[in-house]
PDB file of C-alpha atoms in Angstrom:
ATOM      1  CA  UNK A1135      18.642  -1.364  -7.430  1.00 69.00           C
ATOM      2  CA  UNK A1136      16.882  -4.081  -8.984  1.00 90.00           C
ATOM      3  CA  UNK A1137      14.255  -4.713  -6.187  1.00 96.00           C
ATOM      4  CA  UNK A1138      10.764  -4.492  -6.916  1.00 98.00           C
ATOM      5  CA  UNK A1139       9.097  -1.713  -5.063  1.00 98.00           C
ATOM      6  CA  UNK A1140       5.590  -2.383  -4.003  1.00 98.00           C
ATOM      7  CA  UNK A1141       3.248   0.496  -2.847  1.00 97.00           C
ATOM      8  CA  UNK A1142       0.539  -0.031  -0.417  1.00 96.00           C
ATOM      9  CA  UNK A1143      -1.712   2.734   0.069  1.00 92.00           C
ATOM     10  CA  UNK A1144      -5.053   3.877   1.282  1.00 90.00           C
ATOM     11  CA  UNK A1145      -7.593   5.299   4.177  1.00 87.00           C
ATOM     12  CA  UNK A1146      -6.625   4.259   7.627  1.00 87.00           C
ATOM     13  CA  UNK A1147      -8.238   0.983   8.596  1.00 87.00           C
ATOM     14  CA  UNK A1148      -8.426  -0.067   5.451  1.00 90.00           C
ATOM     15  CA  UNK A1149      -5.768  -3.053   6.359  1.00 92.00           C
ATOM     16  CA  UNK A1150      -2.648  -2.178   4.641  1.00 92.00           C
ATOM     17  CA  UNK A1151      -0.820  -3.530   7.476  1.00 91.00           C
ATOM     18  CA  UNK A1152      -2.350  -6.748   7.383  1.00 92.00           C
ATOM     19  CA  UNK A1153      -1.942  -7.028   3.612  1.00 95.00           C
ATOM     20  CA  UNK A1154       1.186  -6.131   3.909  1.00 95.00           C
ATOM     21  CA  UNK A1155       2.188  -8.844   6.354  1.00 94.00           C
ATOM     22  CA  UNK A1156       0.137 -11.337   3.985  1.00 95.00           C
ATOM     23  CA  UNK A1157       2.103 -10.461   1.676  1.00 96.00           C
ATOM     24  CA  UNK A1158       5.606 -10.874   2.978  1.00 97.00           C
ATOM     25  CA  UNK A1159       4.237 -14.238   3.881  1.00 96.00           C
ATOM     26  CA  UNK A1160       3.516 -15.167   0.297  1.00 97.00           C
ATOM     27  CA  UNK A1161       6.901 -13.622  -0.920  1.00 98.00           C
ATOM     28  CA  UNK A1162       8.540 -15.417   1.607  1.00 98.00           C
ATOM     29  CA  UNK A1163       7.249 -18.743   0.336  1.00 97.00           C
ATOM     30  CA  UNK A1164       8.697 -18.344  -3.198  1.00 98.00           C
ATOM     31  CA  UNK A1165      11.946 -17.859  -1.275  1.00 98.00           C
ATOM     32  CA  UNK A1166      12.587 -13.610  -2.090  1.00 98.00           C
ATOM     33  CA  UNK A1167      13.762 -11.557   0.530  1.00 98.00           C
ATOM     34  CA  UNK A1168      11.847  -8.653   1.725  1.00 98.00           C
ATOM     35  CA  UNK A1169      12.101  -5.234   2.829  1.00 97.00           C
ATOM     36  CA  UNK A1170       9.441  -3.407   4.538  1.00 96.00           C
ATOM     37  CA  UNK A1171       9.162   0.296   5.122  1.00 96.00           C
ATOM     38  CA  UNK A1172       6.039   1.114   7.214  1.00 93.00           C
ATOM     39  CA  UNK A1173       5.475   4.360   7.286  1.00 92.00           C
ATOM     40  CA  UNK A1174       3.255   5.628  11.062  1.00 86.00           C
ATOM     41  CA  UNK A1175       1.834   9.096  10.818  1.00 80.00           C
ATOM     42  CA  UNK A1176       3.615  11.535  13.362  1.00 76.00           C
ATOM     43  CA  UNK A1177       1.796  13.887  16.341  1.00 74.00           C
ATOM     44  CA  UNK A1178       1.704  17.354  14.945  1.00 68.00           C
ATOM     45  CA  UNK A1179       1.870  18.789  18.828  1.00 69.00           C
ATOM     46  CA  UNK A1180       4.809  16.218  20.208  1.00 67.00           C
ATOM     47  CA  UNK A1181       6.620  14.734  16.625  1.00 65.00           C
ATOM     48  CA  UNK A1182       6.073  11.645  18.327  1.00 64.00           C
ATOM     49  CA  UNK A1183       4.662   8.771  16.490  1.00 62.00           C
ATOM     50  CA  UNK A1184       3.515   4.839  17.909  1.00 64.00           C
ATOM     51  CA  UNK A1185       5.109   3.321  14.759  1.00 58.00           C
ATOM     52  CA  UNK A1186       2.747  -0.081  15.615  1.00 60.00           C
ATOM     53  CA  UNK A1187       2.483  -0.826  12.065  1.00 54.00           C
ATOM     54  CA  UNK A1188       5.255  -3.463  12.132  1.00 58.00           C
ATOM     55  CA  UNK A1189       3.015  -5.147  15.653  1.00 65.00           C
ATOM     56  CA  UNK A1190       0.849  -6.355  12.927  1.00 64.00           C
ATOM     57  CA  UNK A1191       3.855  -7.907  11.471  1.00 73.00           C
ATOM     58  CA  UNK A1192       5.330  -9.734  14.444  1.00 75.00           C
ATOM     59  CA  UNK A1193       5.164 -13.331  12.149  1.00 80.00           C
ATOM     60  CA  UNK A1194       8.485 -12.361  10.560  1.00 84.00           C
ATOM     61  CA  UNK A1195      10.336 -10.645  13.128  1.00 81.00           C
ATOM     62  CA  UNK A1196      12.418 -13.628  13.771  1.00 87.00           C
ATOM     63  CA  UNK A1197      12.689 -14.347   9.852  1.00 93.00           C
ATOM     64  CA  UNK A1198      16.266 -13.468   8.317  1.00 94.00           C
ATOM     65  CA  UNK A1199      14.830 -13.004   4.748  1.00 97.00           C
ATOM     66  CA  UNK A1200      12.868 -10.339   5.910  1.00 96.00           C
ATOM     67  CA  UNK A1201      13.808  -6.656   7.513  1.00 95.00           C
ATOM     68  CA  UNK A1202      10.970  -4.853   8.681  1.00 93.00           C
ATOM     69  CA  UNK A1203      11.151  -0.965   9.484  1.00 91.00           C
ATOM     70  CA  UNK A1204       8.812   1.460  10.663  1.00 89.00           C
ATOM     71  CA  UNK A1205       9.551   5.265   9.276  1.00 90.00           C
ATOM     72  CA  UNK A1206       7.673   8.277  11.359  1.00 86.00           C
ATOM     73  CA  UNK A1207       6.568  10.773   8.509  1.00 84.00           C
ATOM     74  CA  UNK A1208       7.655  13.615  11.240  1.00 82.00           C
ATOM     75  CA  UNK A1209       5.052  16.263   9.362  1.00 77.00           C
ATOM     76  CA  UNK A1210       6.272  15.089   5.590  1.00 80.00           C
ATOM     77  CA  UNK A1211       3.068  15.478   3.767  1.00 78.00           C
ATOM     78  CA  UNK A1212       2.305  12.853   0.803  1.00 81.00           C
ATOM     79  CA  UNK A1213       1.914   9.532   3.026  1.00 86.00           C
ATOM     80  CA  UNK A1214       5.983   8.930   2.993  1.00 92.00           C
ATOM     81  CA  UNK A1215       8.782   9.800   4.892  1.00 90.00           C
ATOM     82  CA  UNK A1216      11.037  12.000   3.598  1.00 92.00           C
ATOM     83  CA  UNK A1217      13.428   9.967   4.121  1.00 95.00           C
ATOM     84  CA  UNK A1218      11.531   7.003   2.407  1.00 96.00           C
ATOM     85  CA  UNK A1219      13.446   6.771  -1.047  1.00 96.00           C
ATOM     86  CA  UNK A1220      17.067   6.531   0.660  1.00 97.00           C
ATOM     87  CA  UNK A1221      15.645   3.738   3.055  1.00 97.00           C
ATOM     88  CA  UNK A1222      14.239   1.622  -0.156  1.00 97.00           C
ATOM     89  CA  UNK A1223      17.849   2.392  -1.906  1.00 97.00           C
ATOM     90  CA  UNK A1224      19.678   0.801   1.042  1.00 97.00           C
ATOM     91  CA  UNK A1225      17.309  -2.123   1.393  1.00 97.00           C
ATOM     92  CA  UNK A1226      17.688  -2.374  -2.471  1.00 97.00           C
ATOM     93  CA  UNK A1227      21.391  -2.396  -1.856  1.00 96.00           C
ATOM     94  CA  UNK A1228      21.318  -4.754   0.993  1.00 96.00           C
ATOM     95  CA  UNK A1229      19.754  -7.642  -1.376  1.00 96.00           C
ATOM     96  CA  UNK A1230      16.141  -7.396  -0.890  1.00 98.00           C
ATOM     97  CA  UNK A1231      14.609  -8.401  -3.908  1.00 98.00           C
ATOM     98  CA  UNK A1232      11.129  -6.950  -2.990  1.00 98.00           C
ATOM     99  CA  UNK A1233      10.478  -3.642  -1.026  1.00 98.00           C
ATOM    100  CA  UNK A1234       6.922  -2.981   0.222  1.00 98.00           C
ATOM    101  CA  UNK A1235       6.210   0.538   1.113  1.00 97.00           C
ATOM    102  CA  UNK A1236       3.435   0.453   3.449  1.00 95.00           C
ATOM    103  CA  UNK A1237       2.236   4.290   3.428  1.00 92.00           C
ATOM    104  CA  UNK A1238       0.616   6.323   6.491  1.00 88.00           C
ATOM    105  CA  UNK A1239      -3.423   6.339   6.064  1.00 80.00           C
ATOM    106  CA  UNK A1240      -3.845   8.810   3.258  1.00 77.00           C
ATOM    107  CA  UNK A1241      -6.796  10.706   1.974  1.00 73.00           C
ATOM    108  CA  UNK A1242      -6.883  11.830  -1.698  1.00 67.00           C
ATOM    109  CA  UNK A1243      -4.066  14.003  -2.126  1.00 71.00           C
ATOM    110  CA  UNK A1244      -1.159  11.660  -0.569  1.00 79.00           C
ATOM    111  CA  UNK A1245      -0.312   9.990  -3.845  1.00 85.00           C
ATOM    112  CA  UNK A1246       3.902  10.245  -3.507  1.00 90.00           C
ATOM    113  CA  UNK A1247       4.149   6.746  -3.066  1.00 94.00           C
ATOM    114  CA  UNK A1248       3.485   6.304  -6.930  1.00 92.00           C
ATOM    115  CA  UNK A1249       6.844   8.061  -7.688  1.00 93.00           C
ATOM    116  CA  UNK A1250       8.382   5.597  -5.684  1.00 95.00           C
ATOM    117  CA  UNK A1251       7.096   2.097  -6.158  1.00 97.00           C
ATOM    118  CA  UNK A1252       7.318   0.029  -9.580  1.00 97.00           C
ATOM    119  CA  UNK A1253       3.450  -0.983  -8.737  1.00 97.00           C
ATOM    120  CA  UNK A1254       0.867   0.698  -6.424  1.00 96.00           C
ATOM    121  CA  UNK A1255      -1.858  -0.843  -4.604  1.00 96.00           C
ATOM    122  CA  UNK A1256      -4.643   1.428  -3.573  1.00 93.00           C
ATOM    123  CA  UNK A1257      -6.752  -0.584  -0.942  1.00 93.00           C
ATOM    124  CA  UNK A1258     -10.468   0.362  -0.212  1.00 91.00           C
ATOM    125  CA  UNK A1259     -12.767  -1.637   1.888  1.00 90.00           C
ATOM    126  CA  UNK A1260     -16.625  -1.469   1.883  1.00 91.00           C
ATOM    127  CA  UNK A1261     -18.763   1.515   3.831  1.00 81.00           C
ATOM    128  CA  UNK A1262     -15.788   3.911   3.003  1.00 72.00           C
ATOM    129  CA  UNK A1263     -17.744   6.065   0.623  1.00 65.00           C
ATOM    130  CA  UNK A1264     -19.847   6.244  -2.073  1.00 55.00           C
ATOM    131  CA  UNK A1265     -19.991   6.376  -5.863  1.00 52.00           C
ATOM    132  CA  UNK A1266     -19.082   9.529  -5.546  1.00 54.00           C
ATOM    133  CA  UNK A1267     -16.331   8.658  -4.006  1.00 57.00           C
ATOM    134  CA  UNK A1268     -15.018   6.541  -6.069  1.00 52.00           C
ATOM    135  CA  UNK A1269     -14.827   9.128  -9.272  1.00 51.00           C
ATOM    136  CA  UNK A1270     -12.510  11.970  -7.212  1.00 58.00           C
ATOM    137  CA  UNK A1271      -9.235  12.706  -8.282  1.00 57.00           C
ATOM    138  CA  UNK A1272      -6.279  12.145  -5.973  1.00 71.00           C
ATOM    139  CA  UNK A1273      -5.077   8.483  -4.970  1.00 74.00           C
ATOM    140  CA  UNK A1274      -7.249   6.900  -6.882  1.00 76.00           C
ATOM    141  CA  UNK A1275      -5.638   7.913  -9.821  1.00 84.00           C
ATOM    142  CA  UNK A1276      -2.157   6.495  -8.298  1.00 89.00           C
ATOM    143  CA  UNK A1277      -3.338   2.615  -8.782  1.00 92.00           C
ATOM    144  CA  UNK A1278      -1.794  -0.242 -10.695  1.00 95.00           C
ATOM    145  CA  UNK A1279      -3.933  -2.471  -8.671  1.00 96.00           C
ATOM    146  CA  UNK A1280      -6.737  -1.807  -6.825  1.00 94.00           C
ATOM    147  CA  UNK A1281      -7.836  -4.123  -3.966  1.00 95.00           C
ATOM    148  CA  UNK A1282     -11.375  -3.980  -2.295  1.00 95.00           C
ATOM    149  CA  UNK A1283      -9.989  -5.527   0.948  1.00 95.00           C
ATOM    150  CA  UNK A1284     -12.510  -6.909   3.807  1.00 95.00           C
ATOM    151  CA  UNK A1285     -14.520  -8.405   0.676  1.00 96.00           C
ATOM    152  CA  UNK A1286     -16.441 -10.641   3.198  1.00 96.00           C
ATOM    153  CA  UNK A1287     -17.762  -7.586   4.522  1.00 95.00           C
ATOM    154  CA  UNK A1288     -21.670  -6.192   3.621  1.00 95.00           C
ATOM    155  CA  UNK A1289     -20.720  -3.580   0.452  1.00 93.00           C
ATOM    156  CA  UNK A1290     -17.945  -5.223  -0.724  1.00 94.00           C
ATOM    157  CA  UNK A1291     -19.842  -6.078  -4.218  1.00 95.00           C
ATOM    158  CA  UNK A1292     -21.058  -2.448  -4.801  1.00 92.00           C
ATOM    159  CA  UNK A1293     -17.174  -1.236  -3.865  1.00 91.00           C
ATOM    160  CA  UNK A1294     -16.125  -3.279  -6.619  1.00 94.00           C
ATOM    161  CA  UNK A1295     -18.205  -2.204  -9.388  1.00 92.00           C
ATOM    162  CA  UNK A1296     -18.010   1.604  -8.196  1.00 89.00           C
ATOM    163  CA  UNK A1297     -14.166   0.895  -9.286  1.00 91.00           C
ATOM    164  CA  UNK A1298     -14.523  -0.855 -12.223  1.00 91.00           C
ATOM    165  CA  UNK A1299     -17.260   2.361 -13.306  1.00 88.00           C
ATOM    166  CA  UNK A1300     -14.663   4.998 -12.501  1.00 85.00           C
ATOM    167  CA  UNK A1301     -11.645   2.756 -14.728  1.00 87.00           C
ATOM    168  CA  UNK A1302     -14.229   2.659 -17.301  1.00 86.00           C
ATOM    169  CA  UNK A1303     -14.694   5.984 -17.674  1.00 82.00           C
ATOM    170  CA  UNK A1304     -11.328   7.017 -18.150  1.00 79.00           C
ATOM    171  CA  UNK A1305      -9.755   7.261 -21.089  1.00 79.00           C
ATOM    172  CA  UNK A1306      -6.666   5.016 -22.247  1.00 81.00           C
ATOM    173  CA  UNK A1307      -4.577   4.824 -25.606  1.00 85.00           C
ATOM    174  CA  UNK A1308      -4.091   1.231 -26.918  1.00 87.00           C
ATOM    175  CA  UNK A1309      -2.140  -0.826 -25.308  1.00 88.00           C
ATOM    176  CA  UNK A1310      -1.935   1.554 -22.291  1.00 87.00           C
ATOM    177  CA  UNK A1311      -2.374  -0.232 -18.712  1.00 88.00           C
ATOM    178  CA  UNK A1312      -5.602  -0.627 -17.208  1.00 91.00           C
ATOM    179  CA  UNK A1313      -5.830  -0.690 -13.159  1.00 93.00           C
ATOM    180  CA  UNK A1314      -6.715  -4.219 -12.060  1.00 95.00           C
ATOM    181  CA  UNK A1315      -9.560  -4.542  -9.644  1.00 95.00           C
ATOM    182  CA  UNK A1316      -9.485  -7.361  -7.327  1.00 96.00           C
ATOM    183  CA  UNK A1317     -11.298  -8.434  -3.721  1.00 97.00           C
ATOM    184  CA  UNK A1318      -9.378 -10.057  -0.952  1.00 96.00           C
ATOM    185  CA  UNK A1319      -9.722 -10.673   2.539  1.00 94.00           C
ATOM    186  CA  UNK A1320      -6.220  -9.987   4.018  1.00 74.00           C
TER     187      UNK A1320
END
């Protein structure tokens, strides 16, 4: 496989899905193809599961560059599918030369989306928490990127710098890769 496998993850309502369509727009326009596994929590009482992820993607659905696929996570804990790392082989296979790997809405233990992807976004929004928050172990941890989505939105500022405390405080060898920390409004 020599796609590049993008990990989106964070709390539900955060946007993922909308960044994730934003991005398959932008890919798109440099002329890549693109897979995209969205992965829809599934009922615990039925094993049912909406998997409406890929509504929020409707742009594309007509688009031959880009295959679009919602996964149910059918119980599998960790935000993915289990059967998540065969789907982004085949899509590697089938000549996608990005894979995003939109995860269910995860709290701060579902970090098995960093095993997967090459890079992982962790997306936060504003009014999600507090400094506190921000310093817990878990998914924030997982991030190559961090993006303080809805940055138009009252918070977004403090968000920001919370992340940028909690990189600061951990400790990195030289030359060792420090999380970027950027605001966007999907």
């Amino acid at each position: 496989g020599q796609a590049q496998v993008v990990g989106l993850t964070g709390s539900p309502g955060v946007g993922k899905s909308t960044t994730t369509n934003e991005l398959v727009r932008a890919l798109r326009a440099r002329g890549h193809r693109v897979g995209v596994l969205a992965v829809d929590p599934s009922s615990p009482f039925t094993g049912g599961a909406i998997l409406g992820d890929r509504v929020r993607m409707q742009d594309h659905a007509t688009d031959p560059g880009v295959y679009i696929r919602s996964m149910s996570s059918r119980g599998h804990l960790g935000g993915l599918a289990a059967a998540t790392p065969q789907a982004v082989r085949v899509l590697e296979g089938a000549g996608c030369d990005v894979v995003l790997v939109e995860t269910v809405g995860v709290g701060q233990a579902e970090v098995e989306v960093a095993s997967l992807a090459d890079t992982t976004l962790v997306l936060l929004a504003p009014g999600m928490g507090d400094a506190i928050q921000a310093v817990k172990a878990g998914i924030l941890e997982i991030a190559d990127v961090f993006v303080v989505n809805k940055a138009d939105r009252d918070g977004a500022d403090a968000t920001y710098r919370d992340i940028q405390g909690m990189i600061a405080l951990g400790e990195r060898a030289a030359g060792q890769w420090r999380p970027l920390v950027t605001r966007a409004i999907a």
